[in-house]
Amino acid sequence: MKKQILAGILSATMVVGMGGVSVFAADKADDKTYNIGICQLVQHEALDAATQGFKDAITEELGDKVTFDEQNAQGDSNTCSTIITDFVSKNVDLILANATPALQATSDIPILGTAVTEYGVALDLDDFDGTVGGNISGTSDLAPLEDQAAMLNELFPDAKNVGLIYCSAEANSQYQVDTVKAALEKL
């Protein structure tokens, strides 16, 4: 029940900027406390900002009724699995997976992803329709790749070859290159 309430709080937190009224006034009066594990792949200005924004929004809703166990994998994907396993053993109420490798170290505990480009690719889901389902939700940082290809074509209409820099060890990076390549080939 506590995890279901926290999932509801997360849903409301994701729309905090939309001018909604908090639906958790009754929960604030309860003595429930929530433990949230945060697994961040690496220290980076954008990832740090995502983590801080999440913590600020949750703290605004729950005040001192929430504690965070914030762990940084220092760029090591395998460490993400160790961190998630630790969160599971501690039975945290929710996990914030900040970056794709943190999301890939899944568990049965509700997981909210951020700084994940494409969930279908990250989780190796066939026929991904935009909804992960189950205990995973989150936000995507996927840019409009077809628009980027169109812009390249507009700026360099006579180009025969386009080079794209990417990280071959990161599935979402490969996905972006493949998508842009296909869009450029259509143009």
Coordinates of C-alpha atoms in Angstrom, one line a residue:
M1 CA 0.0 0.0 0.0
K2 CA 2.8 2.4 0.9
K3 CA 4.4 1.8 -2.5
Q4 CA 1.1 2.5 -4.3
I5 CA 0.7 5.8 -2.4
L6 CA 4.3 6.7 -3.4
A7 CA 3.5 5.8 -7.1
G8 CA 0.6 8.2 -6.9
I9 CA 2.8 10.9 -5.4
L10 CA 5.3 10.4 -8.2
S11 CA 2.5 10.8 -10.8
A12 CA 1.5 14.1 -9.2
T13 CA 5.1 15.2 -8.8
M14 CA 5.6 14.8 -12.6
V15 CA 2.8 17.3 -13.2
V16 CA 3.8 19.8 -10.5
G17 CA 4.6 22.4 -13.0
M18 CA 1.1 22.2 -14.6
G19 CA -0.6 24.1 -11.8
G20 CA -2.3 21.1 -10.3
V21 CA -3.4 21.0 -6.7
S22 CA -1.8 18.4 -4.4
V23 CA -4.0 15.4 -3.9
F24 CA -1.9 14.2 -1.1
A25 CA -2.9 16.5 1.7
A26 CA -4.4 13.5 3.6
D27 CA -1.2 11.5 3.1
K28 CA 0.9 14.4 4.6
A29 CA -1.1 14.1 7.8
D30 CA -0.3 10.4 8.1
D31 CA 2.8 9.1 9.9
K32 CA 4.1 7.3 6.8
T33 CA 7.6 7.8 5.7
Y34 CA 9.1 6.9 2.4
N35 CA 12.6 5.7 1.5
I36 CA 13.7 6.4 -2.1
G37 CA 16.9 4.9 -3.6
I38 CA 18.5 7.0 -6.3
C39 CA 21.0 5.3 -8.7
Q40 CA 22.8 7.8 -10.9
L41 CA 25.3 6.5 -13.5
V42 CA 27.8 9.3 -13.3
Q43 CA 28.2 12.8 -12.0
H44 CA 27.3 15.1 -14.8
E45 CA 25.6 18.5 -14.7
A46 CA 22.5 17.4 -16.6
L47 CA 22.1 14.2 -14.5
D48 CA 22.8 16.0 -11.3
A49 CA 20.1 18.6 -12.2
A50 CA 17.6 15.8 -12.9
T51 CA 18.3 14.1 -9.6
Q52 CA 18.0 17.4 -7.7
G53 CA 14.8 18.4 -9.4
F54 CA 13.3 15.0 -8.5
K55 CA 14.4 15.4 -4.9
D56 CA 13.1 19.0 -4.7
A57 CA 9.7 18.0 -6.1
I58 CA 9.3 15.0 -3.8
T59 CA 10.5 17.0 -0.7
E60 CA 8.0 19.7 -1.6
E61 CA 5.2 17.2 -1.5
L62 CA 6.3 15.1 1.5
G63 CA 8.7 17.3 3.5
D64 CA 10.6 15.3 6.1
K65 CA 8.5 12.2 5.5
V66 CA 11.0 11.1 2.8
T67 CA 14.6 10.0 2.9
F68 CA 16.9 9.6 0.0
D69 CA 19.7 7.0 -0.4
E70 CA 21.6 8.6 -3.2
Q71 CA 24.3 6.5 -4.9
N72 CA 26.6 7.3 -7.8
A73 CA 28.0 4.5 -10.0
Q74 CA 30.9 6.6 -11.1
G75 CA 30.4 5.7 -14.7
D76 CA 30.5 1.9 -14.2
S77 CA 27.3 0.2 -15.5
N78 CA 28.0 -2.9 -13.4
T79 CA 28.0 -0.8 -10.3
C80 CA 24.4 0.2 -11.1
S81 CA 23.4 -3.4 -10.6
T82 CA 25.2 -3.5 -7.3
I83 CA 23.5 -0.3 -6.2
I84 CA 20.0 -1.6 -7.2
T85 CA 20.6 -4.9 -5.5
D86 CA 21.4 -2.9 -2.3
F87 CA 18.2 -0.9 -2.7
V88 CA 16.2 -4.1 -3.0
S89 CA 17.8 -5.6 0.1
K90 CA 16.9 -2.4 2.0
N91 CA 13.4 -2.7 0.6
V92 CA 13.2 1.0 -0.5
D93 CA 9.8 2.2 -1.6
L94 CA 10.9 3.6 -5.0
I95 CA 14.1 3.7 -7.1
L96 CA 15.0 6.7 -9.3
A97 CA 17.1 5.3 -12.1
N98 CA 19.1 8.2 -13.5
A99 CA 20.5 7.2 -17.0
T100 CA 20.0 4.0 -19.0
P101 CA 22.4 1.6 -17.2
A102 CA 20.7 2.4 -13.9
L103 CA 17.3 1.6 -15.5
Q104 CA 18.6 -1.7 -16.9
A105 CA 19.4 -2.9 -13.4
T106 CA 15.7 -3.5 -12.7
S107 CA 13.9 -4.9 -9.7
D108 CA 10.3 -5.5 -8.6
I109 CA 10.4 -2.2 -6.7
P110 CA 8.7 0.7 -8.5
I111 CA 11.3 2.4 -10.7
L112 CA 11.1 5.9 -12.2
G113 CA 13.6 6.5 -15.0
T114 CA 15.1 9.8 -16.1
A115 CA 17.7 10.7 -18.6
V116 CA 16.7 7.6 -20.6
T117 CA 16.5 8.1 -24.3
E118 CA 14.3 5.3 -25.5
Y119 CA 12.8 2.8 -23.0
G120 CA 12.1 0.1 -25.6
V121 CA 15.8 0.1 -26.6
A122 CA 17.0 0.4 -23.0
L123 CA 14.9 -2.5 -21.8
D124 CA 15.2 -4.6 -25.0
L125 CA 11.4 -4.6 -25.5
D126 CA 10.0 -5.8 -28.8
D127 CA 7.2 -3.8 -30.3
F128 CA 7.6 -1.0 -27.8
D129 CA 4.5 1.3 -28.0
G130 CA 5.7 4.0 -25.6
T131 CA 4.4 2.4 -22.5
V132 CA 6.6 0.1 -20.4
G133 CA 4.0 -1.0 -18.0
G134 CA 4.6 -3.0 -14.8
N135 CA 6.7 -1.2 -12.2
I136 CA 8.6 1.1 -14.6
S137 CA 7.8 4.6 -15.6
G138 CA 9.7 7.8 -16.3
T139 CA 10.7 10.5 -18.7
S140 CA 12.6 10.4 -21.9
D141 CA 15.2 12.8 -23.3
L142 CA 14.8 11.6 -26.9
A143 CA 15.3 14.5 -29.3
P144 CA 13.2 14.8 -32.5
L145 CA 15.7 12.8 -34.6
E146 CA 13.8 13.1 -37.9
D147 CA 13.8 16.9 -37.5
Q148 CA 17.5 16.8 -36.9
A149 CA 18.0 14.8 -40.1
A150 CA 15.8 17.2 -42.0
M151 CA 17.9 20.1 -40.7
L152 CA 21.1 18.4 -41.8
N153 CA 19.6 17.9 -45.2
E154 CA 18.5 21.6 -45.4
L155 CA 21.9 22.9 -44.3
F156 CA 23.9 20.6 -46.4
P157 CA 21.7 19.6 -49.4
D158 CA 24.6 18.4 -51.5
A159 CA 26.2 16.2 -48.8
K160 CA 26.8 12.6 -49.8
N161 CA 28.2 11.4 -46.5
V162 CA 27.3 12.4 -42.9
G163 CA 29.4 11.4 -39.9
L164 CA 27.6 10.9 -36.6
I165 CA 29.6 10.5 -33.4
Y166 CA 28.1 8.1 -30.8
C167 CA 29.0 5.6 -28.1
S168 CA 28.9 2.1 -29.5
A169 CA 28.6 0.7 -25.9
E170 CA 25.3 2.5 -25.3
A171 CA 22.2 1.0 -26.9
N172 CA 20.3 4.3 -27.0
S173 CA 23.2 5.9 -28.8
Q174 CA 23.2 3.3 -31.5
Y175 CA 19.4 3.7 -31.7
Q176 CA 19.8 7.4 -32.4
V177 CA 22.4 6.9 -35.1
D178 CA 20.2 4.3 -36.8
T179 CA 17.1 6.5 -36.7
V180 CA 19.0 9.5 -38.1
K181 CA 20.6 7.4 -40.8
A182 CA 17.2 6.0 -41.9
A183 CA 15.7 9.5 -41.9
L184 CA 18.6 10.9 -44.0
E185 CA 18.3 8.0 -46.4
K186 CA 14.6 8.8 -47.0
L187 CA 15.5 12.4 -47.7

